[in-house]
CSV table of C-alpha atoms in Angstrom, one decimal:
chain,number,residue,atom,x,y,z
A,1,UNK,CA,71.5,40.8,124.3
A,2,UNK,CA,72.0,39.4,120.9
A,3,UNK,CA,71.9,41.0,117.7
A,4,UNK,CA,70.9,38.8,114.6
A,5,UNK,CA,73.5,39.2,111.6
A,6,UNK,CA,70.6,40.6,109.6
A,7,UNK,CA,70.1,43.5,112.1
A,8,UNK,CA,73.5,44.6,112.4
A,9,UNK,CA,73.8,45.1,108.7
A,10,UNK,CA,70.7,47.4,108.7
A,11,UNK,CA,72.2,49.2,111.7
A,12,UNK,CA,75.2,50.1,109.8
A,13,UNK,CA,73.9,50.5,107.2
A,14,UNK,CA,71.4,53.2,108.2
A,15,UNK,CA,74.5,54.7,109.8
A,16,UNK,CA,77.0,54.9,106.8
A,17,UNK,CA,74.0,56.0,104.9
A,18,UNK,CA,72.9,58.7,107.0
A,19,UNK,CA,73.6,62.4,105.9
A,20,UNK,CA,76.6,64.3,107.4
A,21,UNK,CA,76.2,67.1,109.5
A,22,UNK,CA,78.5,70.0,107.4
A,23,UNK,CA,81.8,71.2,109.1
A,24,UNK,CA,80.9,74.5,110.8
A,25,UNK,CA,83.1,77.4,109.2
A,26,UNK,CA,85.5,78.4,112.1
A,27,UNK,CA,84.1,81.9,113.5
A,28,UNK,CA,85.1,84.8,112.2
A,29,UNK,CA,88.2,86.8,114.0
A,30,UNK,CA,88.3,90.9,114.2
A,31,UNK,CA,92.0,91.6,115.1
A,32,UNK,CA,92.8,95.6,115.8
A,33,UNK,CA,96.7,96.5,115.9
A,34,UNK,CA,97.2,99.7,117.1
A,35,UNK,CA,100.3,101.6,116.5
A,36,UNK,CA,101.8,103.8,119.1
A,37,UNK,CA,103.3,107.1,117.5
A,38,UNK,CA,105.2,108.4,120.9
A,39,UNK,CA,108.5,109.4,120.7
A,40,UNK,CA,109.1,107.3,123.8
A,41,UNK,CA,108.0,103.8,121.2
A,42,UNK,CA,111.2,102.3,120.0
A,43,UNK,CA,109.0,101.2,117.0
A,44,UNK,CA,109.3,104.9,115.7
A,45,UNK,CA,113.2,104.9,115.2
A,46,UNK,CA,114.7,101.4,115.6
A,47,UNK,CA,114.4,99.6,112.1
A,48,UNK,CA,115.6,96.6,113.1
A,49,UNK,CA,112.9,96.5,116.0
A,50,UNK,CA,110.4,97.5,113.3
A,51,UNK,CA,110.8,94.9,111.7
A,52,UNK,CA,110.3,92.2,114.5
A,53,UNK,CA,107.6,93.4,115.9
A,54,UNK,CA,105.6,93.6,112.5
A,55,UNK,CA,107.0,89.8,111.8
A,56,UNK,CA,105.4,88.7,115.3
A,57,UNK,CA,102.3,90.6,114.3
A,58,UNK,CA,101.8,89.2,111.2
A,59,UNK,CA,101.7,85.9,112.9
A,60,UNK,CA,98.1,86.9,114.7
A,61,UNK,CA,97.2,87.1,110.9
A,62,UNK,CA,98.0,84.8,108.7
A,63,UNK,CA,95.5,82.0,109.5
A,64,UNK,CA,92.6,84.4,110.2
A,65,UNK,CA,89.5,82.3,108.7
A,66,UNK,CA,86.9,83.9,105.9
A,67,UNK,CA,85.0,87.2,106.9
A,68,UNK,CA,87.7,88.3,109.5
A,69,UNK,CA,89.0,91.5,109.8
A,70,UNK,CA,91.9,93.4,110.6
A,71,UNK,CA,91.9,96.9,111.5
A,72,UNK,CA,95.4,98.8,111.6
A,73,UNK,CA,95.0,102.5,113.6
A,74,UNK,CA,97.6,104.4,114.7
A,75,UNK,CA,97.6,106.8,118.0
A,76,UNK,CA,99.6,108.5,120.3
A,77,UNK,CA,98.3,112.3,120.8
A,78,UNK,CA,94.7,113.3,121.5
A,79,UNK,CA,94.2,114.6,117.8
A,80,UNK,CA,93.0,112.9,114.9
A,81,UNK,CA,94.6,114.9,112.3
A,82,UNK,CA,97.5,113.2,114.1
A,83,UNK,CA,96.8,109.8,113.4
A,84,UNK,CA,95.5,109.2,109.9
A,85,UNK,CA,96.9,106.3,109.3
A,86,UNK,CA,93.6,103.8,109.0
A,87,UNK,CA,93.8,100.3,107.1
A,88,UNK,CA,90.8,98.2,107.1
A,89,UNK,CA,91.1,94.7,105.2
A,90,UNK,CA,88.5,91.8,105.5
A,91,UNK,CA,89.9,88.1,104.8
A,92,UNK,CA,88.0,87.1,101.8
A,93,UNK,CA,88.9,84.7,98.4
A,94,UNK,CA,90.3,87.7,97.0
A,95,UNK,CA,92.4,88.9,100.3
A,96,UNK,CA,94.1,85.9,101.7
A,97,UNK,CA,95.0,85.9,105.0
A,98,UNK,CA,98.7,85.6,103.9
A,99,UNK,CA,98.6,88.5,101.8
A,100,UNK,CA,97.1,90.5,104.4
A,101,UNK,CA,99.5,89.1,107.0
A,102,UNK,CA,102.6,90.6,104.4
A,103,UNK,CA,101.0,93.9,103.7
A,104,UNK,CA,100.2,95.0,107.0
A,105,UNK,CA,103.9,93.7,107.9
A,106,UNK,CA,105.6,95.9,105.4
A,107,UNK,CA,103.3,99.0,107.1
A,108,UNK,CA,104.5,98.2,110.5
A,109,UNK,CA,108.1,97.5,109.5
A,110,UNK,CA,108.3,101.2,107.4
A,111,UNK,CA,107.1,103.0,110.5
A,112,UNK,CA,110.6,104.7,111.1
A,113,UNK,CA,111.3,105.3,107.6
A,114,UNK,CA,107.8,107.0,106.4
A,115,UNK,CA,108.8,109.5,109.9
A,116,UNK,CA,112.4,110.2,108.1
A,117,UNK,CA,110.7,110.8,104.9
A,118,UNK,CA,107.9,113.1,107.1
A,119,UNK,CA,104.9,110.9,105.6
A,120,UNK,CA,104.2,109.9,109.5
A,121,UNK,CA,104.9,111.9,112.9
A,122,UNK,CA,106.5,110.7,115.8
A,123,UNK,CA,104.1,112.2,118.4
A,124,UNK,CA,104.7,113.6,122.2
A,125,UNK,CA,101.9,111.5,124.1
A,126,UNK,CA,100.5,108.6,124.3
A,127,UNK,CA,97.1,108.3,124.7
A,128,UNK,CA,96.6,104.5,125.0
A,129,UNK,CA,93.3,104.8,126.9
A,130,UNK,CA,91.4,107.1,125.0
A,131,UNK,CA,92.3,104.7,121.9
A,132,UNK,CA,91.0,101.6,123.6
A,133,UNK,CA,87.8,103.8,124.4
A,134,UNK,CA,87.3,104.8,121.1
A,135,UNK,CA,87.6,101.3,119.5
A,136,UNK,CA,85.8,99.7,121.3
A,137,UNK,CA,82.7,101.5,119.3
A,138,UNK,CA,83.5,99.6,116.4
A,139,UNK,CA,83.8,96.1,117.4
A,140,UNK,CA,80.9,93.4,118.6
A,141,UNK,CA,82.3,90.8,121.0
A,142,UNK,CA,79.6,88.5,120.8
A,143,UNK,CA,79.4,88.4,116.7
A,144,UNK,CA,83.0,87.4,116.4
A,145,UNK,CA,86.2,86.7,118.1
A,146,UNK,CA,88.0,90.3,119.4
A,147,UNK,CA,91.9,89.8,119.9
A,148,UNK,CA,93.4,93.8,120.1
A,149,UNK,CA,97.2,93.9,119.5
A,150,UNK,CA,99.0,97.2,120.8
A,151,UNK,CA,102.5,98.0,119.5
A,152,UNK,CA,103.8,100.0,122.5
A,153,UNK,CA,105.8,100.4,125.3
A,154,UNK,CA,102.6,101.2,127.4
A,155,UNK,CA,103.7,104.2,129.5
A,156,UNK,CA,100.1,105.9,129.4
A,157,UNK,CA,101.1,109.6,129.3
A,158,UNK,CA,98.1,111.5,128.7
A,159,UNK,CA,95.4,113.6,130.9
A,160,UNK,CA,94.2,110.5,132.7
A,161,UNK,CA,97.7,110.0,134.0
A,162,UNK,CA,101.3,109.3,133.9
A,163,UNK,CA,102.7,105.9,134.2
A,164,UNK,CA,106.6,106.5,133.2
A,165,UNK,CA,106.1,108.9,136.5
A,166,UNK,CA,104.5,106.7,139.2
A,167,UNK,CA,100.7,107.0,138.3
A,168,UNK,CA,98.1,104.8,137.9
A,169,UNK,CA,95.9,103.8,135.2
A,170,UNK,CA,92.2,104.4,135.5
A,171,UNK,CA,89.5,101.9,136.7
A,172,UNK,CA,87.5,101.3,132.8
A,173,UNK,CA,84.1,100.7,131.7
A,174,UNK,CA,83.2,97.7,130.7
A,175,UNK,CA,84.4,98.5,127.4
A,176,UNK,CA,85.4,95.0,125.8
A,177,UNK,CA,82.7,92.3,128.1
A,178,UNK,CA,83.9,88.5,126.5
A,179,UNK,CA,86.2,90.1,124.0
A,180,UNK,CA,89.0,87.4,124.1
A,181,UNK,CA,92.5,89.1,124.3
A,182,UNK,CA,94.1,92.6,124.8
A,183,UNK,CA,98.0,91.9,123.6
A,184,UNK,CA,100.9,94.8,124.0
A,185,UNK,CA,103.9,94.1,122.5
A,186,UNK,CA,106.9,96.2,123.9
A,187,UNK,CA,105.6,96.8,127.5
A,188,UNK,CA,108.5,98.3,129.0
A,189,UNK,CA,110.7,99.1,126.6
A,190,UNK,CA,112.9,102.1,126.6
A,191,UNK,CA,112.0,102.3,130.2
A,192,UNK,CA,115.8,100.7,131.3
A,193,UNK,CA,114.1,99.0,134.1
A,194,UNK,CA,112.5,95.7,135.2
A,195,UNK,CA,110.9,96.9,138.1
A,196,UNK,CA,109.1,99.3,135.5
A,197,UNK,CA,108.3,97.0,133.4
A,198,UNK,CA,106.4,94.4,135.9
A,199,UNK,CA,104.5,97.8,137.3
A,200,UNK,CA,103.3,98.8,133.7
A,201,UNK,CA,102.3,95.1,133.0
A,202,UNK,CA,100.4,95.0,135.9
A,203,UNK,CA,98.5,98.1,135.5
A,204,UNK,CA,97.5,96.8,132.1
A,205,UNK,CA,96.4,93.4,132.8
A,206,UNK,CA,94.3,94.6,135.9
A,207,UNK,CA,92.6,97.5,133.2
A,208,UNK,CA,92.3,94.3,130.5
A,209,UNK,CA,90.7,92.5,133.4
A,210,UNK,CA,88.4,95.1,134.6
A,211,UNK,CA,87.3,96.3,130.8
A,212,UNK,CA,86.5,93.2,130.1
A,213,UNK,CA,88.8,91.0,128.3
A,214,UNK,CA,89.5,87.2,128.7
A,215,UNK,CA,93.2,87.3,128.8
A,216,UNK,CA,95.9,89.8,128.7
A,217,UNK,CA,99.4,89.3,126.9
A,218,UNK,CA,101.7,92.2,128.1
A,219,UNK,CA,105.3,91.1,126.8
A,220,UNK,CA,108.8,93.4,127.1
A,221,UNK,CA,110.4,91.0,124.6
A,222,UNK,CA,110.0,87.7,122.9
């Protein structure tokens, strides 16, 4: 078919001078990093491992869009006088997401020294499942993107069971259905064993699975 020289023009002309649909804003992020207080967590003595694992989490951070928010908790025992430590911070004009990134950075990286100067405890369990259970009150899966980021070693030792001695983690609720990623970093450590470590990483990415997450991240080292 042929199209006069007249009718193109109109054609593009309609098209150059039809409105543009506005960019939608990227959907907003909630991002939860939990900080396990058990003795058995390097994160609560080495410095130098501090400091690395609150650099890589400050990477999950720092290009969070508008009207995210990040959640800092720590846990270990079943007590919340315990575990007091509890940073909320939304990503807004005000709080960039760099800024945020930095600040809760520094927090994970002074872990060991606010437990030399007694402002924190290192605690003697690690109640890893009860924390995921209590959380997941607080965040909506469908109204924004969930990505939870443990700092642990993930050896579950608490009344549900034992995983530094053999047991097995229980089967969950459906506690987090479409929430996008459960993350550990440290899965393993202090354990001295690879064997250990795959069995750990296991039991958590079958629980991820089964509570509802899209993906699970379990890593030893990076």
């Amino acid at each position: 078919m042929r199209v006069s020289f007249g009718a193109a023009l109109a054609m593009a002309l309609a098209f150059a001078l039809s409105p543009v649909k506005a960019q939608e804003a990227p959907r907003p992020q909630t991002v939860i990093i939990g900080l396990d207080m058990s003795k058995s967590n390097p994160l609560v003595e080495d410095q130098a491992y501090a400091a690395r694992v609150a650099q890589r989490a400050a990477g999950e951070i720092e290009h969070l869009p508008l009207r995210s928010r990040v959640m800092l908790r720590t846990f270990g025992s079943y007590d919340t006088g315990a575990n007091a430590l509890k940073i909320d911070e939304v990503i807004s004009a005000r709080s960039k997401p760099q800024a945020v990134a930095e600040g809760m950075s520094a927090i994970i990286a002074a872990i060991p020294r606010l437990i030399d100067e007694g402002k924190l405890q290192a605690q003697g369990y690690t109640n890893v499942v009860s924390f995921l259970e209590n959380m997941s009150q607080l965040v909506d899966c469908q109204a924004s993107e969930v990505h939870v980021i443990l700092l642990t070693d993930g050896f579950e030792d608490s009344e549900y069971t034992k995983l530094a001695s053999g047991g097995s983690l229980p089967t969950p609720d459906r506690l987090y259905p479409g929430c996008a990623e459960l993350t550990m970093l440290g899965v393993g450590q202090g354990g001295g064993s690879p064997t250990s470590t795959r069995r750990v990483r296991e039991q958590w990415a079958h629980w991820a699975e089964a509570a509802g997450f899209e993906k699970f991240t379990g890593l030893y080292d990076w």
